[in-house]
Coordinates of C-alpha atoms and ligand atoms in Angstrom, one line a residue:
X5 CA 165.7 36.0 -9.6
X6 CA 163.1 38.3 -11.0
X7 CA 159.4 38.7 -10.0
X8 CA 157.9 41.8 -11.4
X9 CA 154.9 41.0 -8.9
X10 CA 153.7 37.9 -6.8
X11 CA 150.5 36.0 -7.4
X12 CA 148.1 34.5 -4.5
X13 CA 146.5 31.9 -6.2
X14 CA 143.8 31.0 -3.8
X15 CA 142.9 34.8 -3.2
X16 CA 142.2 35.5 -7.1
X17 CA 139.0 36.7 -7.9
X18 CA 137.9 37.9 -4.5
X19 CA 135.9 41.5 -4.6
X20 CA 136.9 45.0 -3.8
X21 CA 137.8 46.1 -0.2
X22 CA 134.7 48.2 0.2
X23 CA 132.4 45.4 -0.9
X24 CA 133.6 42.4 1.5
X25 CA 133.4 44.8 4.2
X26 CA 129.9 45.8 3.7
X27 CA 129.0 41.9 3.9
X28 CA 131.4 41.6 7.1
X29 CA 130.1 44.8 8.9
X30 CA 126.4 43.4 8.5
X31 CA 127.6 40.4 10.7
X32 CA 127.0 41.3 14.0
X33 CA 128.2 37.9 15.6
X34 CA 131.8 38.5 13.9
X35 CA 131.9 41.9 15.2
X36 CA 131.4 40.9 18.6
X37 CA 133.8 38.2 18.4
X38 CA 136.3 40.4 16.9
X39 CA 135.5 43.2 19.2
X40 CA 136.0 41.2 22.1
X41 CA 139.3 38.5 21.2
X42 CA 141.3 41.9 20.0
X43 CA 140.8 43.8 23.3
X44 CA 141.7 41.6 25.0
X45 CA 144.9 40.7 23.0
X46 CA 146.0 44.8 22.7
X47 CA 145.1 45.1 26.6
X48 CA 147.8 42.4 27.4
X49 CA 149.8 43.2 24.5
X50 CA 150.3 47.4 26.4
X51 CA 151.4 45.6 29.8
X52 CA 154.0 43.5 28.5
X53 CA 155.2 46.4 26.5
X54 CA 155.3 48.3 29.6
X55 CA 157.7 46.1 31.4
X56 CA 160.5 47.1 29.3
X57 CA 162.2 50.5 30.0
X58 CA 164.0 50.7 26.7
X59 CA 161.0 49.3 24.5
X60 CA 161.6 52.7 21.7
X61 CA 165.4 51.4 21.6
X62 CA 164.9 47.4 20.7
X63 CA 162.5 49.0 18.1
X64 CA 165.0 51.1 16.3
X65 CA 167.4 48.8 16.8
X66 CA 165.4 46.2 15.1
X67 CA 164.6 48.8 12.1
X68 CA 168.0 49.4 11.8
X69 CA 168.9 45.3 11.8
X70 CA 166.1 44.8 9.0
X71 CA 167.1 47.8 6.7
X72 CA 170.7 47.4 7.1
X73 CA 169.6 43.1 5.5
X74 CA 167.1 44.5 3.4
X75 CA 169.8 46.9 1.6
X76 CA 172.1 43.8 1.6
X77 CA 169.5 41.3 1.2
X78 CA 171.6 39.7 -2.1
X79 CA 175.1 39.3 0.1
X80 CA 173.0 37.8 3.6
X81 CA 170.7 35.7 1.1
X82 CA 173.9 33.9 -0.7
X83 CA 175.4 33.6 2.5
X84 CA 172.6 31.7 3.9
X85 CA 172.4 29.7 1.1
X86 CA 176.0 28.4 1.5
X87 CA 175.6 27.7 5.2
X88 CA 172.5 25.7 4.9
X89 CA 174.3 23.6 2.5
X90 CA 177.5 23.5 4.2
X91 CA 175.0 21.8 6.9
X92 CA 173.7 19.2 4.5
X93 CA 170.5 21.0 3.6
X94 CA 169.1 21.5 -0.1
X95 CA 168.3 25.8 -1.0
X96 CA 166.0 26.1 -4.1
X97 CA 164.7 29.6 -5.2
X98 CA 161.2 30.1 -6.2
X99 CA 160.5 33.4 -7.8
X100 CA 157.1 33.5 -7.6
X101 CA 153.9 31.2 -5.8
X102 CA 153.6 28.2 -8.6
X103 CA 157.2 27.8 -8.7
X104 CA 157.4 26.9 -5.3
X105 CA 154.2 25.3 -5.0
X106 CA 155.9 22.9 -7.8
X107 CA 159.2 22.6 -6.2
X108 CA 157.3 21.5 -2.7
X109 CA 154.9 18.5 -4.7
X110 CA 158.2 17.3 -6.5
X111 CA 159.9 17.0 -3.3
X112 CA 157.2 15.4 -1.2
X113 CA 157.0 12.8 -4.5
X114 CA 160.5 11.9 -4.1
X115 CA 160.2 11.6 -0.7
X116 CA 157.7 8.8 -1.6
X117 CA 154.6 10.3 0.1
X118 CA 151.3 11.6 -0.4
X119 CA 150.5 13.8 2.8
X120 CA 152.1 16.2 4.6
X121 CA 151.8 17.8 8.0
X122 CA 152.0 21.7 8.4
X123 CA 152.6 24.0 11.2
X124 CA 150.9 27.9 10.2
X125 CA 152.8 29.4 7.4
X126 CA 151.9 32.2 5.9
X127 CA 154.3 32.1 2.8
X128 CA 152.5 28.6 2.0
X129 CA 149.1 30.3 2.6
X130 CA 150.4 32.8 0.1
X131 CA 151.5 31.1 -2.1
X132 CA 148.5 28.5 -2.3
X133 CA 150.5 25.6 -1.2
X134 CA 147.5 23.4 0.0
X135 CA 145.2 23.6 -3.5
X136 CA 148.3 22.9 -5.4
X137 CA 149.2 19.8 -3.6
X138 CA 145.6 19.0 -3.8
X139 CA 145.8 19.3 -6.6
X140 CA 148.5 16.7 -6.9
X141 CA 146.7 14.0 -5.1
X142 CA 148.9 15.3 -1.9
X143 CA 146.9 16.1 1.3
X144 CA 148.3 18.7 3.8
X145 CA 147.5 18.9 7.6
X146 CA 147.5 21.9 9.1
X147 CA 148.6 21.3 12.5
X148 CA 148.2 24.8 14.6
X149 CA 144.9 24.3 16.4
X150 CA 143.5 28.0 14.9
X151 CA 145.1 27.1 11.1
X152 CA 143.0 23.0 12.1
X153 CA 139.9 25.0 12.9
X154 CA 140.1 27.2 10.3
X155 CA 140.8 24.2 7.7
X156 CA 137.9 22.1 8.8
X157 CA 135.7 24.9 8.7
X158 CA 136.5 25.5 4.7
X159 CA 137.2 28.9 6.1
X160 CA 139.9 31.3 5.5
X161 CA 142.4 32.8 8.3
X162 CA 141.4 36.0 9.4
X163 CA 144.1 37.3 11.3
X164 CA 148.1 36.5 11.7
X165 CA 148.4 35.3 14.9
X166 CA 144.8 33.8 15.7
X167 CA 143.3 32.9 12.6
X168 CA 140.1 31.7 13.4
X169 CA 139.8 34.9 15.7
X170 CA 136.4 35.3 13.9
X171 CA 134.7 32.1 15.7
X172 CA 133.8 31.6 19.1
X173 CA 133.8 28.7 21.0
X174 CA 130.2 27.2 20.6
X175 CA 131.3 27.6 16.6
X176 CA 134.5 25.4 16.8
X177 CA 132.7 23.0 18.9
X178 CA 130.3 22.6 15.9
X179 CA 132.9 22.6 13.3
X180 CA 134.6 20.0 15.3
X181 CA 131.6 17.8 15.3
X182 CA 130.6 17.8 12.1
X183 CA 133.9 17.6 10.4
X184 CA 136.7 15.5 13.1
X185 CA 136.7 12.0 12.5
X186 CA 136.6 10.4 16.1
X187 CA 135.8 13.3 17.9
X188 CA 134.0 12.5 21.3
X189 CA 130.3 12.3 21.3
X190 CA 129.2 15.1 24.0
X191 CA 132.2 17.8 23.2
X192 CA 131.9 20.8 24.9
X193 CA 133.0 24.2 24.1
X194 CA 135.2 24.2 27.3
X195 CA 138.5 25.3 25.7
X196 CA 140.5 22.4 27.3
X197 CA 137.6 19.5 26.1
X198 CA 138.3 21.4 22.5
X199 CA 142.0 21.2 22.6
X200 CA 142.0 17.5 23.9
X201 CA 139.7 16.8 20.8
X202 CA 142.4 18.2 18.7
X203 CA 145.3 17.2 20.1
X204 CA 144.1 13.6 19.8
X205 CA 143.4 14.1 16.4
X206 CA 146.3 15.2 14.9
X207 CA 149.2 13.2 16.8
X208 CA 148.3 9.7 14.8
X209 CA 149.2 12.6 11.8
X210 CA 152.9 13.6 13.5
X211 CA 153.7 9.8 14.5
X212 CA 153.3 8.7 10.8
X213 CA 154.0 12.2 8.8
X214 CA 156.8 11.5 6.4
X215 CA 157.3 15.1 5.6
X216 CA 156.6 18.1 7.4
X217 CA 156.1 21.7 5.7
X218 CA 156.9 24.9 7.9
X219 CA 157.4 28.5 7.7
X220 CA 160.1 30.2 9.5
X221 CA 159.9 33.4 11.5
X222 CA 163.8 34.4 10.7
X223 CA 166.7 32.5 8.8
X224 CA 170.1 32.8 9.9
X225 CA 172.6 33.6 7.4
X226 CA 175.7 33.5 9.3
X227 CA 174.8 29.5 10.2
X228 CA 172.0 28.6 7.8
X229 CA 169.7 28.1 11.1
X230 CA 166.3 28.8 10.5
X231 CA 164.3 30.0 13.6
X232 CA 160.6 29.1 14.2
X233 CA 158.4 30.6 17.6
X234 CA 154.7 29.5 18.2
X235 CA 152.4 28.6 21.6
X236 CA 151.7 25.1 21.1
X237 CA 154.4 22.6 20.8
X238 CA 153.2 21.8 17.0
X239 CA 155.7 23.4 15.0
X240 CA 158.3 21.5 16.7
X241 CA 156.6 18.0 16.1
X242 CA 156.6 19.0 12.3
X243 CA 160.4 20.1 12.3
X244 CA 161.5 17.5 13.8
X245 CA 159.3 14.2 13.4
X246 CA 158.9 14.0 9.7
X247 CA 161.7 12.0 7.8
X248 CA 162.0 15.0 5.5
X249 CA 161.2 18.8 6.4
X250 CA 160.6 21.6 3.6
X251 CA 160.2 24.9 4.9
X252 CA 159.1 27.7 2.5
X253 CA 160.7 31.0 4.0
X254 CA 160.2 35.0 1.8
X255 CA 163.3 36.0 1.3
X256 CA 162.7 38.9 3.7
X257 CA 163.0 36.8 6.6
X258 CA 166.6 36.4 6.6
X259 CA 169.1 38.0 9.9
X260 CA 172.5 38.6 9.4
X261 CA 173.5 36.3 12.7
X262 CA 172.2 35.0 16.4
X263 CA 172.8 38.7 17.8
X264 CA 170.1 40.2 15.7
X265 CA 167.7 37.9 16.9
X266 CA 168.1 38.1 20.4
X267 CA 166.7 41.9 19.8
X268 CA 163.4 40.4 17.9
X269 CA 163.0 37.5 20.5
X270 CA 162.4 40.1 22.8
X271 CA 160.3 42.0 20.6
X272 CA 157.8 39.1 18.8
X273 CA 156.4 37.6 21.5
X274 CA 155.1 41.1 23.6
X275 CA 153.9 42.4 20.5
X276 CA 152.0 39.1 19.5
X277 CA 150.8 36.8 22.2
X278 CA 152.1 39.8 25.1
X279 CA 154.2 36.7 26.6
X280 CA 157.7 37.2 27.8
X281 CA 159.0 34.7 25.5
X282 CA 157.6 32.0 23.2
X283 CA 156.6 29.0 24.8
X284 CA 158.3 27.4 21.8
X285 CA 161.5 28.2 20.2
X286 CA 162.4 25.6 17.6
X287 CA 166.1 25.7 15.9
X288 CA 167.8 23.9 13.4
X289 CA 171.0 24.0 11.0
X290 CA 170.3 21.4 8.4
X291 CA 170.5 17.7 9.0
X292 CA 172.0 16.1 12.2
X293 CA 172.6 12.2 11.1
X294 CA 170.5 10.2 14.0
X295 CA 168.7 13.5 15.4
X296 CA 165.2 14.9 13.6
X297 CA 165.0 15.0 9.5
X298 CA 166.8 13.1 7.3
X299 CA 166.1 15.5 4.5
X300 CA 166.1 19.2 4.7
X301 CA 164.6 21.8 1.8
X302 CA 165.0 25.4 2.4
X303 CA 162.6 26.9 -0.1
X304 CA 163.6 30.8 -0.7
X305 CA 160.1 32.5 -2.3
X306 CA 160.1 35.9 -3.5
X307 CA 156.8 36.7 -5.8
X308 CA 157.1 40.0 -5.8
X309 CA 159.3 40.7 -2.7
X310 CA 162.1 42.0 -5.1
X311 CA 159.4 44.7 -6.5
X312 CA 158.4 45.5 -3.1
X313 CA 162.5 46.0 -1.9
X314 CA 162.8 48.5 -5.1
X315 CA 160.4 51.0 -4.1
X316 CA 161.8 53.2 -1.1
X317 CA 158.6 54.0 0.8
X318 CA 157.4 51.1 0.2
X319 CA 159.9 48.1 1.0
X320 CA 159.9 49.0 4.8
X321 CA 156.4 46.6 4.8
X322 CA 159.5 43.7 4.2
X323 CA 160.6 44.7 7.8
X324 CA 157.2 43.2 9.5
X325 CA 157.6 40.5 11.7
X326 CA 154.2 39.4 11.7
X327 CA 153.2 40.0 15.1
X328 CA 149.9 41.2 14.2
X329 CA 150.1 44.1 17.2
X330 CA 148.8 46.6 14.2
X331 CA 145.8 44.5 13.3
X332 CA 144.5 44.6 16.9
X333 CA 144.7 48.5 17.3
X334 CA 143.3 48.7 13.7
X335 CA 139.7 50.7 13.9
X336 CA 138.9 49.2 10.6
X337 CA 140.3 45.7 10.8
X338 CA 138.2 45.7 14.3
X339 CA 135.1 45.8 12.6
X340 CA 135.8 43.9 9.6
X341 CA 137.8 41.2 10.4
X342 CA 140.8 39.8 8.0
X343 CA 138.6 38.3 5.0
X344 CA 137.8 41.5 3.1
X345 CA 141.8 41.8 2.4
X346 CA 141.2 39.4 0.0
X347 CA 144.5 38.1 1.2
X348 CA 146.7 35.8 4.1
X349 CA 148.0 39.2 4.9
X350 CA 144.9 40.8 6.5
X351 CA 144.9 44.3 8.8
X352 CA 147.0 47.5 8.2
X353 CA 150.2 44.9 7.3
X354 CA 147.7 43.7 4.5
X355 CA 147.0 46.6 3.2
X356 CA 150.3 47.8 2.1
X357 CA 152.2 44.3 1.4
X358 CA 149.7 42.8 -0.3
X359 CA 149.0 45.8 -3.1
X360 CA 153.3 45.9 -3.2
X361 CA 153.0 42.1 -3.7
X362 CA 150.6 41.8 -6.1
X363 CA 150.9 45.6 -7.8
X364 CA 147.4 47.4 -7.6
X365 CA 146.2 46.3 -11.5
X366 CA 142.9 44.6 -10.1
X367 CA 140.3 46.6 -8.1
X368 CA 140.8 44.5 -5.0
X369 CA 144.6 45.4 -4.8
X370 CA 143.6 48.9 -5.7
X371 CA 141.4 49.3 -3.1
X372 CA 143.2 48.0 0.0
X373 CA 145.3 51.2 0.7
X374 CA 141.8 53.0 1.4
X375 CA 141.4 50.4 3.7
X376 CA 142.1 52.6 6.8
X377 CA 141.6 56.1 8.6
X378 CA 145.1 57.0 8.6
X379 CA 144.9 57.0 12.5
X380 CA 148.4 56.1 13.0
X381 CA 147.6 53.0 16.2
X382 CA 150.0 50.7 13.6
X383 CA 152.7 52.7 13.6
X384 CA 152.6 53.6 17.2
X385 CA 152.4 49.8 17.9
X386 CA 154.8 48.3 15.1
X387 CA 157.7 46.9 17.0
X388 CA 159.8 47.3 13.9
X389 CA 158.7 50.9 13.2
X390 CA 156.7 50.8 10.0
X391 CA 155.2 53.6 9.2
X392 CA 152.3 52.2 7.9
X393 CA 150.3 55.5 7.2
X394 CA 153.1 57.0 4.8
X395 CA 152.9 53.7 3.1
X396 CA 149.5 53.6 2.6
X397 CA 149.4 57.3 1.5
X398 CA 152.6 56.3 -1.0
X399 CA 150.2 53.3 -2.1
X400 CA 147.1 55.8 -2.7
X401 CA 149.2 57.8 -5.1
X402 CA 150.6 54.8 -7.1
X403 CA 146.7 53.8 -7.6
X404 CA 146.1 57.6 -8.5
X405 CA 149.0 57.1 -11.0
X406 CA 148.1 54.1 -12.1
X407 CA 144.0 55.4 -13.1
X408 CA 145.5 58.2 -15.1
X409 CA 146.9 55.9 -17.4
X410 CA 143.6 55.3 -18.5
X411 CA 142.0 56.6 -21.1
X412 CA 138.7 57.9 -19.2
X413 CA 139.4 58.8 -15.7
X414 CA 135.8 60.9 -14.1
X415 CA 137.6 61.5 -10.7
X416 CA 140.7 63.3 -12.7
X417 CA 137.8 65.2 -15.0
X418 CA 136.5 66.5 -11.6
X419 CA 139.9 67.5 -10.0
X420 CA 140.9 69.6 -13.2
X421 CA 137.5 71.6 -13.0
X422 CA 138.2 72.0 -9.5
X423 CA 141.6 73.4 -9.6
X424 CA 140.4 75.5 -12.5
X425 CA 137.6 76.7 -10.3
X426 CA 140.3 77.3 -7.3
X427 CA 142.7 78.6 -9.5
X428 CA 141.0 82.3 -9.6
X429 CA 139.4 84.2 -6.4
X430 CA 136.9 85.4 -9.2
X431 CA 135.6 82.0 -10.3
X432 CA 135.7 80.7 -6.9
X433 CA 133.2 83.7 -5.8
X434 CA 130.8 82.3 -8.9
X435 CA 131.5 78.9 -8.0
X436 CA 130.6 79.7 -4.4
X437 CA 127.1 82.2 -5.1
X438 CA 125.9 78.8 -7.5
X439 CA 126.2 76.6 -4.5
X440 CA 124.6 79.0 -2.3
X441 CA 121.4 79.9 -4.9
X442 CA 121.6 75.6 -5.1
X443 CA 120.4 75.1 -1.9
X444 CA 116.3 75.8 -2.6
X445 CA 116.7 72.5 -4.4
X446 CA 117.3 70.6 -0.9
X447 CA 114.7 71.7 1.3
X448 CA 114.7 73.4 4.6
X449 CA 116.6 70.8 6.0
X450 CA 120.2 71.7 5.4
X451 CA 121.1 68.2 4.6
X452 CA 121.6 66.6 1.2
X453 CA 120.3 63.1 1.4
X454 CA 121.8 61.9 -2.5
X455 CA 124.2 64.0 -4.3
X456 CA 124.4 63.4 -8.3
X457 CA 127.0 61.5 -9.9
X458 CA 129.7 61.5 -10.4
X459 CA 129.6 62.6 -6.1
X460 CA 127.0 59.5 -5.5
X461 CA 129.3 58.0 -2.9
X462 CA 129.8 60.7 -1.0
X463 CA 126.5 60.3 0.3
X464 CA 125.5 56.5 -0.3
X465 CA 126.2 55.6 3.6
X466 CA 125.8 59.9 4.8
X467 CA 124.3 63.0 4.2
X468 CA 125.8 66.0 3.0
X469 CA 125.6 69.5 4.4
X470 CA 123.8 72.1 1.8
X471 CA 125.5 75.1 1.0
X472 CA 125.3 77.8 3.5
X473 CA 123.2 80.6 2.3
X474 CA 126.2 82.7 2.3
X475 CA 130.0 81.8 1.4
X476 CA 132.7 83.0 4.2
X477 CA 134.1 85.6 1.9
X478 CA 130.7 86.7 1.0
X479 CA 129.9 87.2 4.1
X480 CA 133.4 89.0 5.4
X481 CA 132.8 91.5 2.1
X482 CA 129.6 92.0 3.7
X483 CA 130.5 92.8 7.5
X484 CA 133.8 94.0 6.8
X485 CA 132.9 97.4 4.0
X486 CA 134.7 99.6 6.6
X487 CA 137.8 97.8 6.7
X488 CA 138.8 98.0 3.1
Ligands
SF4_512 S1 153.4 45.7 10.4 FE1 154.5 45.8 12.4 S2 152.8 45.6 13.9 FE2 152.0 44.9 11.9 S3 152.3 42.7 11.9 FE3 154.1 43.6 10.9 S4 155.6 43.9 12.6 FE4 153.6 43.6 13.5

């Protein structure tokens, strides 16, 4: 299986990082909302942390599970692929989005059907899964009330674990009207009158889904099992109501056996929803004759995982989890919110998976490992120890790399003068007695308010000190005669 890089269909086009935030940060109504769901969530999140006396040991331990797979991914990932057969099931390999998109529409064909219902997936978000059944003249019901909300809305999710964090409750309530068949005149935005509303909505869907699409949050190669946790109850209608299930799984997601997961079931659900446990732990080794799905499609996707697993800083973004703890502690996802990743993967996780999924060739991809302070909250959070920082800083330098390649590049232009300039202690005097003699050109008041280009950013959202009057070693040459 090769994939150079992955594609996200339904994320093509979208603009740079720096460009969707501007348009986000202007909202105030989204700030607030984000400001106020992600406290909350990181608040809970550092208490059920706290519970745990050896928290820093289940982490390393689950580093040490994921990298010991990740360097054996080929042995666990043939291995899984024999036990889901053994147990009846069907393994096909997609190695990038349209692939499996095609695989998924040719299996819900021959099941004879022409809808399907969903619980959230964010390989199937990734790879576009919806449009292309669309497409096909195949509808798709997403069935997690956020991934529902976020579906009526037209939106996009803007976070892992709550995707329609970016709307409040008088919002749903209006999406709900508008765009629920059947929903009850006089809804209120009481959160329990909102998920009645739902609830009643999609369970004529489960009763007469013949196929269900899922995700799955770990596969089991020693069994084949595949391993899904969520809050609601909805994932386990889709796995086991529908006649056939397909579930579309990266290939990163496979454990070597039951013992590695007991150490992330303790870990997911503090670092996502700050419960104990999930409320829901669905299970399932292929097809049990008289119990749940007839038919049973384990859909391995890669799209650019392979790329990702080849580049040693950079394949320890296949360890995530998807908790989301990093995008809550993010100072920069806080304010923008998950649409100006231009991706399903939104937040400091985004930021390096998607550029290693996708390469950085466009200048959305490019951008996205500027996407952050370098504050280090992610790693301190990450429950699988990513060290999101030196990724992104390894990311920076493969866009640097990539630039040069080009045949006019302004910022290297700059950096050579500079290092030509800092090269000599008598050039960098000169340099240093120009900037000084500069500063008559920007007033008395210290501050420049627009540098020239090629420095114009620098100063489109700040001002710039001017040049002190005298330079440091100037003024040590000056003060310091005796000491020579
Ligand atoms: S990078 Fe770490 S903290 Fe962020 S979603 Fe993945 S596992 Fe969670």
């Amino acid at each position: 299986m090769t994939a150079p890089h992955g594609s996200m269909p339904t994320y093509i086009g979208m603009p740079s990082f720096p460009a969707a935030a501007r348009t986000a940060v202007a909202d105030s109504q989204l700030r607030a909302n984000l400001t106020h769901a992600t406290h909350a969530i990181r608040a809970k999140r550092a208490g059920a942390v706290a519970e745990l006396s050896d928290w820093e040991g289940l982490r390393q331990a689950a580093k040490a599970i994921k990298d010991h797979t990740l360097a054996h991914l080929d042995t666990y990932l043939l291995r899984l692929e024999a036990n889901v057969t053994r147990a009846g099931g069907h393994v096909h390999w997609a190695s990038g989005a349209a692939e499996a998109n095609a695989i998924v529409a040719r299996l819900v064909r021959d099941a004879g059907a022409d809808g399907v219902v969903k619980v959230k997936s964010m390989a199937t978000q990734e790879t576009g899964l919806n449009e292309a059944l669309a497409a096909d003249g195949i509808g798709a019901l997403e069935t997690d009330l956020a991934e529902l909300i976020v579906q009526l809305g037209h939106d996009r999710p803007s976070h892992i674990l709550v995707p329609a964090i970016h709307r409040n409750r008088a919002e749903i309530r209006e999406i709900f009207r508008s765009q629920m068949p059947g929903v009850p005149a006089g809804l209120t935005d009481d959160p329990q009158a909102l998920a009645g509303a739902a609830r009643a909505h999609l369970r004529q869907a489960f009763l007469s889904a013949q196929v269900g699409v899922s995700g799955a949050n770990f596969a089991i190669a020693e069994t084949g099992s595949l391993v899904v946790v969520e809050s609601e109850g909805n994932g386990r209608m889709c796995v086991t109501l529908p006649r056939t299930l397909i579930s579309v799984v990266g290939i990163e997601k496979v454990l070597p056996s039951w013992r590695d997961l007991e150490v992330f079931l303790a870990l997911l659900p503090r670092s996502s929803t700050a419960e104990r446990m999930n409320p829901y732990t669905s299970t399932w080794t292929g097809i049990t004759p008289g119990d749940g799905p007839e038919n049973f499609h384990l859909v391995l996707l890669d799209n650019g995982r392979t790329s990702a697993l080849a580049d040693p800083t950079g394949r320890q973004a296949l360890r995530c989890i998807r908790c989301s703890a990093c995008l809550n502690v993010c100072p920069v996802y806080q304010r923008v919110g998950g649409h100006a990743y231009g991706s399903p993967y939104p937040g400091p996780i985004g930021a390096i998976i998607t550029p290693q999924l996708r390469g950085v060739t466009s200048p959305a991809d490019a951008s996205l490992p500027y996407a952050s302070t370098l504050c280090g909250a992610c790693y301190e959070v990450c429950p699988v120890a990513i060290n999101i920082p030196a990724a992104l800083v390894h990311l920076r330098g493969e866009v640097v790399e990539k630039k040069r390649s080009k045949a006019f590049d302004l910022e290297r232009i700059v950096m050579r003068q500079a290092a030509w300039v800092l090269r000599s202690g008598r050039r960098l005097g000169l340099a240093q007695r120009a900037a000084s003699a500069s500063r008559v050109l920007f007033g008395r008041s210290g501050r420049i308010r627009r540098l020239p280009p090629p420095l114009t950013g620098w100063t489109k959202t700040r001002d710039a000190p001017a040049p002190p009057p005298e330079s440091f070693r100037a003024w040590w040459a000056r003060t310091h005669k005796d000491a020579k």
